[in-house]
GROMACS .gro file of C-alpha atoms in nm:
model
  298
    1MET     CA    1  -5.872   0.885  -7.101
    2THR     CA    2  -5.513   0.873  -7.226
    3ILE     CA    3  -5.185   0.977  -7.071
    4PRO     CA    4  -5.061   1.313  -7.215
    5ASN     CA    5  -4.807   1.285  -7.499
    6GLN     CA    6  -4.528   1.419  -7.279
    7LEU     CA    7  -4.582   1.145  -7.020
    8GLN     CA    8  -4.644   0.878  -7.285
    9ALA     CA    9  -4.305   0.949  -7.441
   10LEU     CA   10  -4.144   0.936  -7.099
   11LEU     CA   11  -4.312   0.608  -7.003
   12ALA     CA   12  -4.206   0.456  -7.334
   13THR     CA   13  -3.846   0.475  -7.212
   14GLY     CA   14  -3.692   0.300  -6.913
   15VAL     CA   15  -3.886   0.506  -6.660
   16THR     CA   16  -4.068   0.294  -6.400
   17ASP     CA   17  -4.222   0.565  -6.179
   18VAL     CA   18  -4.366   0.912  -6.238
   19LEU     CA   19  -4.456   1.117  -5.929
   20ILE     CA   20  -4.647   1.441  -5.994
   21SER     CA   21  -4.685   1.685  -5.705
   22GLY     CA   22  -4.880   1.984  -5.830
   23PRO     CA   23  -4.880   2.120  -6.186
   24THR     CA   24  -4.505   2.182  -6.225
   25ASN     CA   25  -4.331   1.942  -5.986
   26CYS     CA   26  -4.243   1.595  -6.106
   27GLN     CA   27  -3.993   1.322  -6.017
   28ILE     CA   28  -3.915   1.010  -6.216
   29ASP     CA   29  -3.725   0.688  -6.156
   30ARG     CA   30  -3.522   0.536  -6.439
   31GLY     CA   31  -3.401   0.253  -6.215
   32SER     CA   32  -3.142   0.434  -6.002
   33GLY     CA   33  -3.351   0.655  -5.777
   34LEU     CA   34  -3.571   0.961  -5.810
   35GLU     CA   35  -3.470   1.259  -6.022
   36ARG     CA   36  -3.641   1.584  -6.114
   37PHE     CA   37  -3.830   1.606  -6.443
   38GLU     CA   38  -3.983   1.919  -6.596
   39VAL     CA   39  -4.360   1.917  -6.657
   40ASP     CA   40  -4.625   2.187  -6.685
   41PHE     CA   41  -4.991   2.103  -6.640
   42GLY     CA   42  -5.087   2.471  -6.612
   43THR     CA   43  -5.274   2.527  -6.286
   44ASP     CA   44  -5.361   2.287  -6.008
   45ASP     CA   45  -5.726   2.309  -6.116
   46GLU     CA   46  -5.625   2.184  -6.460
   47LEU     CA   47  -5.419   1.905  -6.306
   48ARG     CA   48  -5.711   1.813  -6.080
   49ARG     CA   49  -5.948   1.793  -6.377
   50PHE     CA   50  -5.696   1.575  -6.560
   51ALA     CA   51  -5.669   1.345  -6.255
   52ILE     CA   52  -6.048   1.308  -6.233
   53GLU     CA   53  -6.074   1.232  -6.605
   54LEU     CA   54  -5.787   0.984  -6.577
   55ALA     CA   55  -5.970   0.795  -6.303
   56LEU     CA   56  -6.308   0.808  -6.479
   57GLY     CA   57  -6.152   0.672  -6.796
   58ALA     CA   58  -6.036   0.370  -6.596
   59GLY     CA   59  -6.379   0.323  -6.437
   60ALA     CA   60  -6.263   0.454  -6.099
   61ARG     CA   61  -6.420   0.718  -5.879
   62VAL     CA   62  -6.237   1.015  -5.731
   63ASP     CA   63  -6.412   1.329  -5.604
   64ILE     CA   64  -6.465   1.541  -5.293
   65ALA     CA   65  -6.631   1.247  -5.114
   66LYS     CA   66  -6.353   1.005  -5.217
   67PRO     CA   67  -6.039   1.212  -5.274
   68ILE     CA   68  -5.797   0.917  -5.306
   69SER     CA   69  -5.822   0.645  -5.571
   70ASP     CA   70  -5.608   0.358  -5.701
   71PHE     CA   71  -5.666   0.217  -6.049
   72SER     CA   72  -5.490   0.070  -6.351
   73ILE     CA   73  -5.463   0.173  -6.715
   74GLY     CA   74  -5.307  -0.107  -6.916
   75ASN     CA   75  -4.971  -0.179  -6.755
   76LEU     CA   76  -4.980   0.145  -6.554
   77ARG     CA   77  -5.081   0.150  -6.188
   78CYS     CA   78  -5.207   0.493  -6.091
   79GLN     CA   79  -5.290   0.666  -5.766
   80VAL     CA   80  -5.463   1.003  -5.748
   81VAL     CA   81  -5.494   1.230  -5.445
   82LEU     CA   82  -5.718   1.535  -5.476
   83PRO     CA   83  -5.675   1.847  -5.257
   84PHE     CA   84  -5.997   1.799  -5.060
   85GLY     CA   85  -5.880   1.796  -4.701
   86VAL     CA   86  -5.603   1.538  -4.745
   87SER     CA   87  -5.348   1.739  -4.945
   88ASN     CA   88  -5.281   2.099  -5.043
   89GLN     CA   89  -5.234   2.006  -5.409
   90THR     CA   90  -5.321   1.737  -5.662
   91LEU     CA   91  -5.090   1.435  -5.650
   92ILE     CA   92  -5.056   1.165  -5.914
   93SER     CA   93  -4.832   0.858  -5.881
   94ILE     CA   94  -4.781   0.629  -6.181
   95ARG     CA   95  -4.596   0.296  -6.166
   96LYS     CA   96  -4.520   0.125  -6.497
   97HIS     CA   97  -4.511  -0.251  -6.507
   98PRO     CA   98  -4.361  -0.448  -6.796
   99ALA     CA   99  -4.608  -0.486  -7.083
  100GLN     CA  100  -4.476  -0.837  -7.148
  101GLN     CA  101  -4.418  -1.125  -6.910
  102VAL     CA  102  -4.085  -1.089  -6.730
  103THR     CA  103  -3.891  -1.413  -6.690
  104ILE     CA  104  -3.605  -1.520  -6.468
  105ASP     CA  105  -3.373  -1.493  -6.769
  106HIS     CA  106  -3.474  -1.127  -6.815
  107LEU     CA  107  -3.384  -1.058  -6.451
  108ILE     CA  108  -3.043  -1.219  -6.492
  109GLU     CA  109  -2.977  -0.999  -6.796
  110ALA     CA  110  -3.083  -0.692  -6.597
  111GLY     CA  111  -2.838  -0.778  -6.319
  112MET     CA  112  -3.109  -0.840  -6.060
  113LEU     CA  113  -3.007  -1.203  -6.011
  114THR     CA  114  -2.688  -1.400  -6.043
  115GLN     CA  115  -2.695  -1.730  -6.227
  116ALA     CA  116  -2.653  -1.918  -5.898
  117GLN     CA  117  -2.938  -1.726  -5.733
  118SER     CA  118  -3.157  -1.792  -6.035
  119GLU     CA  119  -3.093  -2.166  -6.026
  120PHE     CA  120  -3.164  -2.178  -5.653
  121LEU     CA  121  -3.491  -1.986  -5.691
  122GLN     CA  122  -3.602  -2.202  -5.983
  123LEU     CA  123  -3.538  -2.515  -5.779
  124SER     CA  124  -3.724  -2.363  -5.483
  125VAL     CA  125  -4.031  -2.293  -5.698
  126LEU     CA  126  -4.028  -2.640  -5.854
  127GLN     CA  127  -4.002  -2.794  -5.505
  128ARG     CA  128  -4.312  -2.593  -5.401
  129ARG     CA  129  -4.130  -2.402  -5.128
  130THR     CA  130  -4.300  -2.106  -4.964
  131ILE     CA  131  -4.116  -1.786  -5.057
  132LEU     CA  132  -4.135  -1.440  -4.903
  133ILE     CA  133  -3.996  -1.152  -5.111
  134ALA     CA  134  -3.903  -0.841  -4.910
  135GLY     CA  135  -3.754  -0.506  -5.000
  136PRO     CA  136  -3.804  -0.129  -5.009
  137THR     CA  137  -4.042   0.054  -5.240
  138GLY     CA  138  -3.939   0.025  -5.605
  139ALA     CA  139  -3.692  -0.260  -5.546
  140GLY     CA  140  -3.865  -0.494  -5.794
  141LYS     CA  141  -4.059  -0.718  -5.554
  142THR     CA  142  -4.363  -0.748  -5.782
  143THR     CA  143  -4.142  -0.800  -6.089
  144LEU     CA  144  -3.962  -1.093  -5.926
  145LEU     CA  145  -4.287  -1.237  -5.792
  146SER     CA  146  -4.443  -1.226  -6.140
  147ALA     CA  147  -4.142  -1.409  -6.287
  148LEU     CA  148  -4.168  -1.681  -6.020
  149ILE     CA  149  -4.542  -1.727  -6.081
  150HIS     CA  150  -4.471  -1.765  -6.452
  151LEU     CA  151  -4.201  -2.019  -6.374
  152ALA     CA  152  -4.439  -2.228  -6.160
  153GLN     CA  153  -4.681  -2.303  -6.448
  154GLU     CA  154  -4.948  -2.431  -6.211
  155ARG     CA  155  -5.284  -2.328  -6.066
  156THR     CA  156  -5.158  -2.027  -5.874
  157ILE     CA  157  -5.428  -1.804  -5.726
  158TYR     CA  158  -5.290  -1.458  -5.668
  159ILE     CA  159  -5.461  -1.186  -5.465
  160GLU     CA  160  -5.396  -0.815  -5.511
  161GLN     CA  161  -5.525  -0.481  -5.391
  162THR     CA  162  -5.447  -0.315  -5.726
  163PRO     CA  163  -5.371  -0.517  -6.043
  164GLU     CA  164  -4.993  -0.531  -6.089
  165LEU     CA  165  -4.899  -0.892  -6.149
  166SER     CA  166  -4.878  -1.035  -6.497
  167ALA     CA  167  -4.949  -1.406  -6.495
  168ALA     CA  168  -5.105  -1.623  -6.764
  169PHE     CA  169  -5.327  -1.931  -6.731
  170PRO     CA  170  -5.326  -2.160  -6.536
  171ALA     CA  171  -5.261  -1.880  -6.285
  172ILE     CA  172  -5.570  -1.676  -6.196
  173GLY     CA  173  -5.608  -1.347  -6.011
  174LEU     CA  174  -5.849  -1.208  -5.752
  175LEU     CA  175  -5.878  -0.837  -5.670
  176GLU     CA  176  -5.989  -0.656  -5.357
  177ARG     CA  177  -6.302  -0.443  -5.402
  178GLU     CA  178  -6.377  -0.115  -5.232
  179ALA     CA  179  -6.711  -0.036  -5.072
  180ASN     CA  180  -6.971   0.144  -5.282
  181GLN     CA  181  -7.111   0.489  -5.206
  182GLU     CA  182  -7.338   0.337  -4.941
  183GLY     CA  183  -7.039   0.181  -4.768
  184ALA     CA  184  -7.133  -0.175  -4.865
  185GLY     CA  185  -6.981  -0.441  -5.088
  186ALA     CA  186  -6.615  -0.423  -4.982
  187ILE     CA  187  -6.412  -0.742  -5.028
  188ASP     CA  188  -6.065  -0.751  -4.870
  189SER     CA  189  -5.767  -0.986  -4.901
  190VAL     CA  190  -5.867  -1.189  -4.595
  191GLU     CA  191  -6.203  -1.276  -4.753
  192LEU     CA  192  -6.045  -1.341  -5.092
  193LEU     CA  193  -5.790  -1.575  -4.934
  194ALA     CA  194  -6.071  -1.773  -4.768
  195HIS     CA  195  -6.242  -1.812  -5.107
  196ALA     CA  196  -5.913  -1.897  -5.281
  197LEU     CA  197  -5.863  -2.191  -5.044
  198ARG     CA  198  -6.188  -2.340  -5.180
  199MET     CA  199  -6.070  -2.309  -5.542
  200ARG     CA  200  -5.818  -2.595  -5.529
  201PRO     CA  201  -5.500  -2.387  -5.558
  202ASP     CA  202  -5.160  -2.542  -5.617
  203ARG     CA  203  -5.009  -2.224  -5.478
  204LEU     CA  204  -5.139  -1.910  -5.305
  205VAL     CA  205  -4.993  -1.565  -5.367
  206ILE     CA  206  -5.054  -1.234  -5.189
  207GLY     CA  207  -4.929  -0.944  -5.402
  208GLU     CA  208  -4.830  -0.752  -5.091
  209VAL     CA  209  -4.904  -0.828  -4.727
  210ARG     CA  210  -4.992  -0.512  -4.533
  211GLY     CA  211  -5.218  -0.617  -4.249
  212ARG     CA  212  -5.461  -0.884  -4.132
  213GLU     CA  213  -5.416  -1.098  -4.442
  214PHE     CA  214  -5.069  -1.185  -4.312
  215GLY     CA  215  -5.214  -1.394  -4.029
  216ALA     CA  216  -5.458  -1.568  -4.264
  217LEU     CA  217  -5.173  -1.648  -4.503
  218LEU     CA  218  -4.956  -1.791  -4.224
  219LEU     CA  219  -5.240  -2.019  -4.115
  220ALA     CA  220  -5.290  -2.137  -4.474
  221ILE     CA  221  -4.918  -2.210  -4.509
  222ASN     CA  222  -4.920  -2.407  -4.185
  223ASN     CA  223  -5.212  -2.610  -4.318
  224GLY     CA  224  -4.984  -2.729  -4.598
  225HIS     CA  225  -5.046  -2.478  -4.878
  226SER     CA  226  -4.749  -2.358  -5.079
  227ALA     CA  227  -4.740  -1.978  -5.104
  228MET     CA  228  -4.552  -1.669  -5.214
  229ALA     CA  229  -4.591  -1.309  -5.104
  230THR     CA  230  -4.415  -0.974  -5.094
  231LEU     CA  231  -4.385  -0.724  -4.813
  232HIS     CA  232  -4.214  -0.392  -4.754
  233SER     CA  233  -3.890  -0.408  -4.555
  234GLN     CA  234  -3.599  -0.167  -4.579
  235SER     CA  235  -3.338  -0.430  -4.496
  236LEU     CA  236  -3.287  -0.791  -4.396
  237GLU     CA  237  -3.206  -0.676  -4.041
  238ALA     CA  238  -3.541  -0.493  -4.016
  239LEU     CA  239  -3.744  -0.786  -4.145
  240PRO     CA  240  -3.799  -0.985  -3.818
  241ARG     CA  241  -3.949  -0.679  -3.648
  242ARG     CA  242  -4.165  -0.609  -3.954
  243LEU     CA  243  -4.295  -0.967  -3.943
  244LYS     CA  244  -4.379  -0.936  -3.572
  245VAL     CA  245  -4.569  -0.612  -3.633
  246LEU     CA  246  -4.771  -0.772  -3.912
  247GLY     CA  247  -4.842  -1.066  -3.683
  248HIS     CA  248  -4.970  -0.835  -3.408
  249ILE     CA  249  -5.191  -0.652  -3.661
  250SER     CA  250  -5.334  -0.994  -3.746
  251GLY     CA  251  -5.411  -1.057  -3.378
  252LEU     CA  252  -5.127  -1.304  -3.317
  253ASP     CA  253  -4.881  -1.288  -3.028
  254SER     CA  254  -4.506  -1.293  -3.085
  255GLN     CA  255  -4.459  -1.658  -2.985
  256LEU     CA  256  -4.730  -1.778  -3.221
  257VAL     CA  257  -4.593  -1.561  -3.504
  258ALA     CA  258  -4.248  -1.717  -3.456
  259GLU     CA  259  -4.396  -2.068  -3.463
  260LEU     CA  260  -4.604  -2.001  -3.775
  261LEU     CA  261  -4.316  -1.833  -3.957
  262SER     CA  262  -4.116  -2.154  -3.937
  263SER     CA  263  -4.327  -2.273  -4.232
  264ILE     CA  264  -4.175  -2.005  -4.460
  265ASP     CA  265  -3.898  -2.184  -4.647
  266LEU     CA  266  -3.712  -1.893  -4.804
  267VAL     CA  267  -3.678  -1.516  -4.770
  268VAL     CA  268  -3.554  -1.312  -5.066
  269GLN     CA  269  -3.438  -0.963  -4.965
  270LEU     CA  270  -3.411  -0.709  -5.245
  271SER     CA  271  -3.211  -0.388  -5.232
  272LYS     CA  272  -3.235  -0.071  -5.433
  273ASP     CA  273  -2.908   0.116  -5.445
  274SER     CA  274  -2.765   0.186  -5.789
  275ILE     CA  275  -2.967  -0.103  -5.936
  276ARG     CA  276  -3.242  -0.335  -5.823
  277LYS     CA  277  -3.091  -0.664  -5.714
  278VAL     CA  278  -3.123  -0.962  -5.481
  279GLU     CA  279  -2.929  -0.864  -5.173
  280ALA     CA  280  -2.963  -1.191  -4.984
  281LEU     CA  281  -3.136  -1.527  -4.967
  282ALA     CA  282  -3.214  -1.637  -4.613
  283VAL     CA  283  -3.416  -1.872  -4.396
  284LEU     CA  284  -3.611  -1.788  -4.079
  285ARG     CA  285  -3.524  -1.974  -3.761
  286PRO     CA  286  -3.696  -1.943  -3.421
  287ASN     CA  287  -3.463  -1.857  -3.134
  288ALA     CA  288  -3.487  -1.746  -2.773
  289ALA     CA  289  -3.559  -1.388  -2.884
  290GLY     CA  290  -3.827  -1.501  -3.126
  291LEU     CA  291  -3.679  -1.503  -3.477
  292GLU     CA  292  -3.346  -1.488  -3.653
  293LEU     CA  293  -3.252  -1.480  -4.020
  294VAL     CA  294  -2.978  -1.712  -4.140
  295THR     CA  295  -2.824  -1.592  -4.468
  296LEU     CA  296  -2.756  -1.853  -4.733
  297GLU     CA  297  -2.425  -1.831  -4.917
  298ILE     CA  298  -2.555  -1.837  -5.275
   0.00000   0.00000   0.00000
Protein backbone atom coordinates (compact mmCIF):
# COMPACT_ATOMS: atom_id res chain seq x y z
CA MET A 1 0.00 0.00 0.00
CA THR A 2 1.34 3.45 -0.88
CA ILE A 3 0.67 6.88 0.53
CA PRO A 4 -1.67 8.92 -1.76
CA ASN A 5 0.07 11.30 -4.18
CA GLN A 6 -1.21 14.35 -2.28
CA LEU A 7 0.38 13.14 0.96
CA GLN A 8 3.52 11.88 -0.78
CA ALA A 9 4.15 15.35 -2.22
CA LEU A 10 3.57 16.87 1.19
CA LEU A 11 5.89 14.44 2.98
CA ALA A 12 8.58 15.09 0.38
CA THR A 13 8.86 18.63 1.76
CA GLY A 14 9.89 19.69 5.25
CA VAL A 15 6.75 18.32 6.88
CA THR A 16 7.45 16.04 9.85
CA ASP A 17 3.90 15.20 11.00
CA VAL A 18 0.56 14.67 9.27
CA LEU A 19 -2.51 14.30 11.50
CA ILE A 20 -5.73 13.25 9.75
CA SER A 21 -8.98 13.48 11.72
CA GLY A 22 -11.79 12.32 9.46
CA PRO A 23 -11.92 12.66 5.67
CA THR A 24 -11.49 16.44 5.40
CA ASN A 25 -9.63 17.55 8.53
CA CYS A 26 -5.85 17.54 8.53
CA GLN A 27 -3.04 19.29 10.40
CA ILE A 28 0.64 19.28 9.53
CA ASP A 29 3.86 20.33 11.22
CA ARG A 30 6.62 21.92 9.16
CA GLY A 31 8.80 22.40 12.24
CA SER A 32 7.08 25.36 13.91
CA GLY A 33 3.84 23.87 15.21
CA LEU A 34 0.61 22.49 13.80
CA GLU A 35 -1.22 24.21 10.95
CA ARG A 36 -4.32 23.35 8.95
CA PHE A 37 -3.92 21.57 5.61
CA GLU A 38 -6.68 20.86 3.08
CA VAL A 39 -7.35 17.20 2.22
CA ASP A 40 -10.37 15.29 0.93
CA PHE A 41 -10.59 11.54 1.34
CA GLY A 42 -14.29 11.51 0.39
CA THR A 43 -16.27 9.84 3.17
CA ASP A 44 -15.15 8.41 6.48
CA ASP A 45 -15.86 4.92 5.11
CA GLU A 46 -13.38 5.59 2.30
CA LEU A 47 -10.82 6.91 4.78
CA ARG A 48 -11.37 3.85 6.98
CA ARG A 49 -10.81 1.51 4.04
CA PHE A 50 -7.64 3.41 3.16
CA ALA A 51 -6.42 3.11 6.78
CA ILE A 52 -7.03 -0.66 6.81
CA GLU A 53 -5.23 -1.10 3.49
CA LEU A 54 -2.36 1.07 4.73
CA ALA A 55 -1.91 -1.17 7.77
CA LEU A 56 -2.27 -4.41 5.80
CA GLY A 57 0.35 -3.24 3.32
CA ALA A 58 2.76 -2.85 6.23
CA GLY A 59 1.89 -6.30 7.62
CA ALA A 60 -0.11 -4.84 10.52
CA ARG A 61 -3.60 -5.72 11.68
CA VAL A 62 -6.36 -3.21 12.32
CA ASP A 63 -10.06 -4.13 12.43
CA ILE A 64 -13.11 -4.12 14.69
CA ALA A 65 -11.37 -6.45 17.16
CA LYS A 66 -8.16 -4.36 17.14
CA PRO A 67 -9.15 -0.80 16.21
CA ILE A 68 -5.77 0.81 16.99
CA SER A 69 -2.50 -0.09 15.29
CA ASP A 70 1.06 1.27 15.10
CA PHE A 71 3.31 0.36 12.18
CA SER A 72 6.03 1.70 9.90
CA ILE A 73 6.29 2.21 6.15
CA GLY A 74 9.86 3.03 5.22
CA ASN A 75 10.81 6.12 7.22
CA LEU A 76 7.17 6.83 8.13
CA ARG A 77 5.74 5.86 11.51
CA CYS A 78 1.98 5.49 11.29
CA GLN A 79 -0.83 5.11 13.79
CA VAL A 80 -4.39 4.26 12.79
CA VAL A 81 -7.51 4.52 14.95
CA LEU A 82 -10.74 3.10 13.55
CA PRO A 83 -14.19 4.28 14.71
CA PHE A 84 -15.13 1.05 16.47
CA GLY A 85 -15.95 2.18 19.99
CA VAL A 86 -12.80 4.22 20.57
CA SER A 87 -13.42 7.19 18.25
CA ASN A 88 -16.27 8.73 16.28
CA GLN A 89 -14.15 8.95 13.12
CA THR A 90 -11.08 7.45 11.47
CA LEU A 91 -7.80 8.94 12.69
CA ILE A 92 -4.40 8.61 11.04
CA SER A 93 -1.16 10.02 12.46
CA ILE A 94 2.01 9.95 10.36
CA ARG A 95 5.46 10.93 11.65
CA LYS A 96 8.25 11.24 9.10
CA HIS A 97 11.76 10.40 10.15
CA PRO A 98 14.83 11.36 8.13
CA ALA A 99 15.52 8.88 5.33
CA GLN A 100 19.25 9.29 5.89
CA GLN A 101 21.29 9.14 9.07
CA VAL A 102 21.17 12.46 10.93
CA THR A 103 24.47 13.54 12.45
CA ILE A 104 25.43 16.05 15.10
CA ASP A 105 26.67 18.37 12.35
CA HIS A 106 23.22 18.29 10.71
CA LEU A 107 21.64 19.33 14.02
CA ILE A 108 24.05 22.24 14.39
CA GLU A 109 23.14 23.42 10.88
CA ALA A 110 19.45 23.15 11.75
CA GLY A 111 19.93 25.32 14.84
CA MET A 112 19.05 22.54 17.28
CA LEU A 113 22.47 22.63 18.93
CA THR A 114 25.13 25.24 19.48
CA GLN A 115 28.73 24.35 18.73
CA ALA A 116 29.52 24.30 22.46
CA GLN A 117 26.57 22.01 23.23
CA SER A 118 27.62 19.73 20.39
CA GLU A 119 31.18 19.43 21.66
CA PHE A 120 29.95 18.71 25.18
CA LEU A 121 27.53 16.01 23.98
CA GLN A 122 30.18 14.40 21.79
CA LEU A 123 32.57 14.25 24.74
CA SER A 124 29.80 12.83 26.94
CA VAL A 125 29.12 10.03 24.44
CA LEU A 126 32.81 9.19 24.03
CA GLN A 127 33.18 9.07 27.82
CA ARG A 128 30.28 6.57 27.96
CA ARG A 129 28.10 8.80 30.11
CA THR A 130 24.45 7.88 30.63
CA ILE A 131 22.24 10.45 28.91
CA LEU A 132 18.52 11.12 29.30
CA ILE A 133 16.85 13.18 26.55
CA ALA A 134 13.58 14.84 27.58
CA GLY A 135 11.13 17.11 25.82
CA PRO A 136 7.57 17.55 24.55
CA THR A 137 6.06 15.70 21.61
CA GLY A 138 7.72 16.62 18.32
CA ALA A 139 10.73 18.31 19.93
CA GLY A 140 13.26 16.07 18.16
CA LYS A 141 14.12 13.63 20.97
CA THR A 142 14.39 10.61 18.67
CA THR A 143 16.36 12.62 16.09
CA LEU A 144 18.96 13.65 18.67
CA LEU A 145 19.10 10.14 20.12
CA SER A 146 19.73 8.66 16.67
CA ALA A 147 22.58 11.12 16.07
CA LEU A 148 24.18 10.20 19.41
CA ILE A 149 23.92 6.46 18.68
CA HIS A 150 25.61 7.06 15.33
CA LEU A 151 28.33 9.05 17.06
CA ALA A 152 29.02 6.22 19.54
CA GLN A 153 30.05 3.70 16.85
CA GLU A 154 29.86 0.79 19.29
CA ARG A 155 27.66 -2.21 20.09
CA THR A 156 24.59 -0.25 21.09
CA ILE A 157 21.45 -2.31 21.60
CA TYR A 158 18.40 -0.12 21.20
CA ILE A 159 14.86 -1.11 22.17
CA GLU A 160 11.74 0.43 20.65
CA GLN A 161 7.99 0.01 20.66
CA THR A 162 7.70 1.18 17.04
CA PRO A 163 10.73 1.41 14.71
CA GLU A 164 11.89 5.04 14.61
CA LEU A 165 15.62 5.06 15.21
CA SER A 166 18.09 4.91 12.36
CA ALA A 167 21.32 3.31 13.46
CA ALA A 168 23.81 1.25 11.45
CA PHE A 169 26.01 -1.65 12.53
CA PRO A 170 27.51 -2.21 15.09
CA ALA A 171 24.29 -0.89 16.66
CA ILE A 172 21.41 -3.38 16.64
CA GLY A 173 17.71 -2.94 17.36
CA LEU A 174 15.06 -4.93 19.21
CA LEU A 175 11.31 -4.30 18.83
CA GLU A 176 8.40 -4.92 21.16
CA ARG A 177 5.86 -7.43 19.85
CA GLU A 178 2.13 -7.35 20.40
CA ALA A 179 0.12 -10.39 21.42
CA ASN A 180 -1.48 -12.47 18.67
CA GLN A 181 -5.23 -12.97 18.24
CA GLU A 182 -5.20 -15.55 21.04
CA GLY A 183 -3.61 -13.03 23.39
CA ALA A 184 -0.24 -14.82 23.48
CA GLY A 185 3.26 -14.00 22.30
CA ALA A 186 3.61 -10.41 23.53
CA ILE A 187 7.17 -9.23 24.23
CA ASP A 188 7.57 -5.89 26.02
CA SER A 189 10.52 -3.58 26.68
CA VAL A 190 11.19 -5.05 30.12
CA GLU A 191 11.70 -8.52 28.63
CA LEU A 192 13.74 -7.15 25.73
CA LEU A 193 15.99 -5.26 28.14
CA ALA A 194 16.63 -8.46 30.10
CA HIS A 195 17.66 -10.22 26.87
CA ALA A 196 19.76 -7.24 25.74
CA LEU A 197 21.83 -7.48 28.92
CA ARG A 198 22.87 -10.99 27.84
CA MET A 199 24.01 -9.77 24.40
CA ARG A 200 27.19 -8.04 25.60
CA PRO A 201 26.11 -4.45 24.93
CA ASP A 202 28.51 -1.54 25.10
CA ARG A 203 25.50 0.72 25.56
CA LEU A 204 21.77 0.23 26.14
CA VAL A 205 19.13 2.49 24.62
CA ILE A 206 15.38 2.72 25.25
CA GLY A 207 13.68 4.64 22.44
CA GLU A 208 11.16 6.08 24.88
CA VAL A 209 10.54 5.17 28.51
CA ARG A 210 6.82 5.11 29.31
CA GLY A 211 6.36 2.66 32.16
CA ARG A 212 7.88 -0.36 33.90
CA GLU A 213 10.93 -0.45 31.64
CA PHE A 214 12.13 2.70 33.41
CA GLY A 215 12.82 0.78 36.62
CA ALA A 216 14.59 -2.02 34.73
CA LEU A 217 16.75 0.55 32.93
CA LEU A 218 17.70 2.30 36.18
CA LEU A 219 18.78 -1.01 37.69
CA ALA A 220 20.88 -1.79 34.61
CA ILE A 221 22.53 1.64 34.79
CA ASN A 222 23.32 1.13 38.47
CA ASN A 223 24.93 -2.19 37.60
CA GLY A 224 27.43 -0.28 35.48
CA HIS A 225 25.86 -0.27 32.00
CA SER A 226 26.09 2.91 29.96
CA ALA A 227 22.69 3.93 28.57
CA MET A 228 20.64 6.51 26.73
CA ALA A 229 16.88 7.02 26.64
CA THR A 230 14.19 9.56 25.85
CA LEU A 231 11.07 10.46 27.78
CA HIS A 232 8.23 12.93 27.45
CA SER A 233 8.50 16.04 29.64
CA GLN A 234 7.05 19.45 28.90
CA SER A 235 9.82 21.34 30.70
CA LEU A 236 12.94 20.94 32.79
CA GLU A 237 10.95 22.00 35.87
CA ALA A 238 8.41 19.22 35.29
CA LEU A 239 11.04 16.52 34.80
CA PRO A 240 11.70 15.50 38.46
CA ARG A 241 8.01 14.80 39.03
CA ARG A 242 7.82 12.88 35.75
CA LEU A 243 10.77 10.74 36.85
CA LYS A 244 9.12 10.00 40.21
CA VAL A 245 5.89 8.96 38.49
CA LEU A 246 7.77 6.60 36.17
CA GLY A 247 9.58 5.19 39.19
CA HIS A 248 6.30 4.53 40.99
CA ILE A 249 4.89 2.83 37.86
CA SER A 250 7.97 0.60 38.00
CA GLY A 251 7.21 -0.30 41.62
CA LEU A 252 9.95 1.85 43.17
CA ASP A 253 9.47 4.27 46.06
CA SER A 254 10.57 7.90 45.81
CA GLN A 255 13.72 7.45 47.92
CA LEU A 256 14.94 4.53 45.84
CA VAL A 257 14.15 6.39 42.60
CA ALA A 258 16.25 9.35 43.80
CA GLU A 259 19.15 7.05 44.68
CA LEU A 260 19.03 5.19 41.36
CA LEU A 261 18.73 8.40 39.34
CA SER A 262 22.09 9.55 40.67
CA SER A 263 23.62 7.22 38.06
CA ILE A 264 22.24 9.34 35.20
CA ASP A 265 25.11 11.59 34.19
CA LEU A 266 23.37 14.10 31.96
CA VAL A 267 19.87 15.37 31.14
CA VAL A 268 19.22 17.06 27.81
CA GLN A 269 15.96 19.05 27.80
CA LEU A 270 14.57 19.93 24.38
CA SER A 271 12.05 22.67 23.68
CA LYS A 272 9.70 23.21 20.78
CA ASP A 273 8.79 26.84 20.35
CA SER A 274 9.56 28.40 16.99
CA ILE A 275 12.21 25.73 16.31
CA ARG A 276 13.35 22.49 17.89
CA LYS A 277 16.39 23.15 20.04
CA VAL A 278 18.32 22.10 23.14
CA GLU A 279 16.90 24.23 25.91
CA ALA A 280 19.23 23.09 28.68
CA LEU A 281 21.86 20.59 29.73
CA ALA A 282 21.57 19.57 33.36
CA VAL A 283 22.58 17.02 35.99
CA LEU A 284 20.35 15.35 38.59
CA ARG A 285 21.27 15.73 42.24
CA PRO A 286 19.51 14.14 45.24
CA ASN A 287 18.35 16.62 47.88
CA ALA A 288 16.14 16.66 50.95
CA ALA A 289 13.03 16.85 48.75
CA GLY A 290 14.20 13.96 46.59
CA LEU A 291 15.68 15.39 43.38
CA GLU A 292 16.87 18.65 41.92
CA LEU A 293 18.17 19.58 38.48
CA VAL A 294 21.33 21.67 38.26
CA THR A 295 21.61 23.45 34.90
CA LEU A 296 25.02 23.47 33.24
CA GLU A 297 26.16 26.73 31.68
CA ILE A 298 27.04 25.45 28.20
